[in-house]
mmCIF file of C-alpha atoms in Angstrom:
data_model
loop_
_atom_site.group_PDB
_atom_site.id
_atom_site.type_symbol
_atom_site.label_atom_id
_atom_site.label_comp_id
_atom_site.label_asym_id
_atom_site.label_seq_id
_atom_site.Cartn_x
_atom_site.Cartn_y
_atom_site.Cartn_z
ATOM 1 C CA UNK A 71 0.000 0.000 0.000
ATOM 2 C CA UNK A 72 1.240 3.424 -0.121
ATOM 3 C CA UNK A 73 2.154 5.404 2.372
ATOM 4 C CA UNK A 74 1.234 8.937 4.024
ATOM 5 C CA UNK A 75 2.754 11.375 6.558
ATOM 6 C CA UNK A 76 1.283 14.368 7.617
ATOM 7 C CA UNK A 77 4.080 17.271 8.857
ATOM 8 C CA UNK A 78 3.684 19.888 10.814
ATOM 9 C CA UNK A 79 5.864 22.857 9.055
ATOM 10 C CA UNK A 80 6.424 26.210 10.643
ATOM 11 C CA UNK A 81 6.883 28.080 7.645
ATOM 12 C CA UNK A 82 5.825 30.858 6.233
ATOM 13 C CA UNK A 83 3.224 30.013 9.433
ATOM 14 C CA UNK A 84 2.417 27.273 11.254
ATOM 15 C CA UNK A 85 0.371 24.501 9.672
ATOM 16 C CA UNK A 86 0.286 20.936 8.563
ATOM 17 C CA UNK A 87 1.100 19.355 5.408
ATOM 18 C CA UNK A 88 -0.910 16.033 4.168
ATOM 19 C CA UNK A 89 1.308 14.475 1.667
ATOM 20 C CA UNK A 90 -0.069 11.192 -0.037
ATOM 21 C CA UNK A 91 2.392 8.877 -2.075
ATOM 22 C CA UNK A 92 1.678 8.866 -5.718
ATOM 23 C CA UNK A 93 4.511 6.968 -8.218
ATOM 24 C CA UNK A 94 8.021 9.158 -7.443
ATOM 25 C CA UNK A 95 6.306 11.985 -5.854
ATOM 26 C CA UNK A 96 4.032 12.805 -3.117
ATOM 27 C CA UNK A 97 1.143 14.998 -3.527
ATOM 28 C CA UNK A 98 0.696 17.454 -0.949
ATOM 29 C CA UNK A 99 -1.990 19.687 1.032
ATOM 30 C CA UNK A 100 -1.314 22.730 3.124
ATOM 31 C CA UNK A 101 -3.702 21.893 6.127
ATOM 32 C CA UNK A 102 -4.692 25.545 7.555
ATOM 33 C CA UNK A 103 -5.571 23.521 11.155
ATOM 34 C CA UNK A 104 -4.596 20.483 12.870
ATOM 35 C CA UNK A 105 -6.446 17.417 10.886
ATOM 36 C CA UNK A 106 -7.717 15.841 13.910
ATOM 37 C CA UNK A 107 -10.015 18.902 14.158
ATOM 38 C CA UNK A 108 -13.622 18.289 14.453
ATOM 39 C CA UNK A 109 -14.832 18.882 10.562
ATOM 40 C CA UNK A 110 -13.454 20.188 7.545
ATOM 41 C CA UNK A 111 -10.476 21.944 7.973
ATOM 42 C CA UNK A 112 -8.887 24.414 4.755
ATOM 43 C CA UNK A 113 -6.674 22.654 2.512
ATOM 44 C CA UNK A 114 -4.800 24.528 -0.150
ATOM 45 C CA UNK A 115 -2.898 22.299 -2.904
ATOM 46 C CA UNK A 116 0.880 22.263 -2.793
ATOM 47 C CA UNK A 117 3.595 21.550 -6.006
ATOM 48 C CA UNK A 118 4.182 17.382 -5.091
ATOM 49 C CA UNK A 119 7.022 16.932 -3.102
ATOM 50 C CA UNK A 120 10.007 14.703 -2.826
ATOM 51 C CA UNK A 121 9.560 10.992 -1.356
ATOM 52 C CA UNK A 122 12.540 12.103 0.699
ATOM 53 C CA UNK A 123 9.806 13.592 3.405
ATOM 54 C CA UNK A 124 8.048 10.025 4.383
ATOM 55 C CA UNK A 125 11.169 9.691 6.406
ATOM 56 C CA UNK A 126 12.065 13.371 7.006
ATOM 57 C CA UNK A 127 12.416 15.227 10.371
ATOM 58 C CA UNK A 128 14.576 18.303 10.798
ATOM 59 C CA UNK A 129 15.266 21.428 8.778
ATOM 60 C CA UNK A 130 13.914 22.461 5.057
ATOM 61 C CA UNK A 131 16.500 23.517 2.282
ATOM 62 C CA UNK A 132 16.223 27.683 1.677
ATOM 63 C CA UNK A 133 15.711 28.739 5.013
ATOM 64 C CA UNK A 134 11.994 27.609 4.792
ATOM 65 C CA UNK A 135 11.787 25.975 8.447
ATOM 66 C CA UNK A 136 11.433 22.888 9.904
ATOM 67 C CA UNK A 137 9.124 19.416 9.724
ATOM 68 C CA UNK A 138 8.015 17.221 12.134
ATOM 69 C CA UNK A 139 6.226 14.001 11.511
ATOM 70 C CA UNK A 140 2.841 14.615 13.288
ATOM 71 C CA UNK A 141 1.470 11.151 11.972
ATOM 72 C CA UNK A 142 2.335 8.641 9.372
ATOM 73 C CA UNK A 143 1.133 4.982 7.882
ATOM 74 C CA UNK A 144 -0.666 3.550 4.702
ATOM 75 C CA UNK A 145 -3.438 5.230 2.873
ATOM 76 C CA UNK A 146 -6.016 3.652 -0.255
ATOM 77 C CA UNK A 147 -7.176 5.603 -2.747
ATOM 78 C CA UNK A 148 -10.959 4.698 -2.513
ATOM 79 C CA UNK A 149 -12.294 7.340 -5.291
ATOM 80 C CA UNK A 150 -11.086 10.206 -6.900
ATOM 81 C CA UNK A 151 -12.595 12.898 -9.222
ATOM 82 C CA UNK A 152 -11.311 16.257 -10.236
ATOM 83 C CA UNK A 153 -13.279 17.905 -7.505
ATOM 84 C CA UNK A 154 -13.103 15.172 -4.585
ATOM 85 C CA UNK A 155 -10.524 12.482 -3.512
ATOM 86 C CA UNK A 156 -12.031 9.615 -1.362
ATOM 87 C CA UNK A 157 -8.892 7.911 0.727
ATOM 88 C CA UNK A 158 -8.388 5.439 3.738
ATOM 89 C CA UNK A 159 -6.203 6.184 6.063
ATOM 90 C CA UNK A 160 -3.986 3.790 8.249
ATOM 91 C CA UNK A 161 -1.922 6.476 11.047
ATOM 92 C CA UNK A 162 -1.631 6.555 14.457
ATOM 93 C CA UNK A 163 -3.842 9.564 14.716
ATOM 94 C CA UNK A 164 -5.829 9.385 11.445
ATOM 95 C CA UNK A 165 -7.330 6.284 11.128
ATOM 96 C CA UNK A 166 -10.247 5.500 8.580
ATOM 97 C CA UNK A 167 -12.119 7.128 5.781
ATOM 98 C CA UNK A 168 -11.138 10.903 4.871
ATOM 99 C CA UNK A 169 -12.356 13.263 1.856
ATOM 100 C CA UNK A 170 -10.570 15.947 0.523
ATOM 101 C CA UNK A 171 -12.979 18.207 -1.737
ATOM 102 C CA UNK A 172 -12.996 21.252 -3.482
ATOM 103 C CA UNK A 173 -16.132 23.342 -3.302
ATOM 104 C CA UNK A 174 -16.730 27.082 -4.370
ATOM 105 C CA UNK A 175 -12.682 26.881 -5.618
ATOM 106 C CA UNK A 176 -11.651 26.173 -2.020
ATOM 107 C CA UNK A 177 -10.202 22.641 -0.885
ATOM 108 C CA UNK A 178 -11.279 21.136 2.888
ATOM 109 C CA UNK A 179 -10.243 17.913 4.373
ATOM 110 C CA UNK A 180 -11.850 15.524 6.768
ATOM 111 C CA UNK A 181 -13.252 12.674 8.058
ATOM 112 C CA UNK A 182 -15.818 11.760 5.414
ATOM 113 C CA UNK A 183 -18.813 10.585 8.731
ATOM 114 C CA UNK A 184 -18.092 14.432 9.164
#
């Protein structure tokens, strides 16, 4: 299965970034709250990043902060369309079915019983 992490990353601000394995790169969400928030929480799509980061703790290259792993495991794609990606998560702290969905131009993730 592939695998997920989800970083906290204190640059330019503090938030979270949900980054799902995909081939050679990970795609990746800029979570605007902590993901084990009750509800949707803001997501804002990222360039992918480098696989480097399932295993990565410590500072980011340019002066652009540091990442902590927050939570980690293997996901499943259940569904995805352009406007809504349907995945399973295996973590420590996320475990089960999550949505991430783009509505009036604006991505949210969350638990999808939310």
């Amino acid at each position: 299965m592939p695998r997920f992490v989800v970083l906290t990353h204190d640059h330019p601000f503090p938030h979270w970034d949900l980054m799902l394995e995909a081939g050679e790169a990970l795609r990746t969400w800029r979570l605007l709250q902590a993901p084990d928030s009750r509800g949707k929480v803001d997501a804002e799509p990222l360039p992918d990043h480098r696989l480097h980061y399932l295993d990565y703790e410590g500072p980011v290259s340019g002066g652009r902060g540091e990442v902590k792993q927050w939570d980690r495991g293997v996901y499943a794609l259940l569904d995805e369309s352009p406007a809504r990606i349907d995945i399973r998560l295996q973590g420590e702290m996320l475990a089960g079915r999550y949505v991430l969905q783009l509505h009036d131009q604006r991505w949210s993730f969350g638990s999808a019983d939310d």
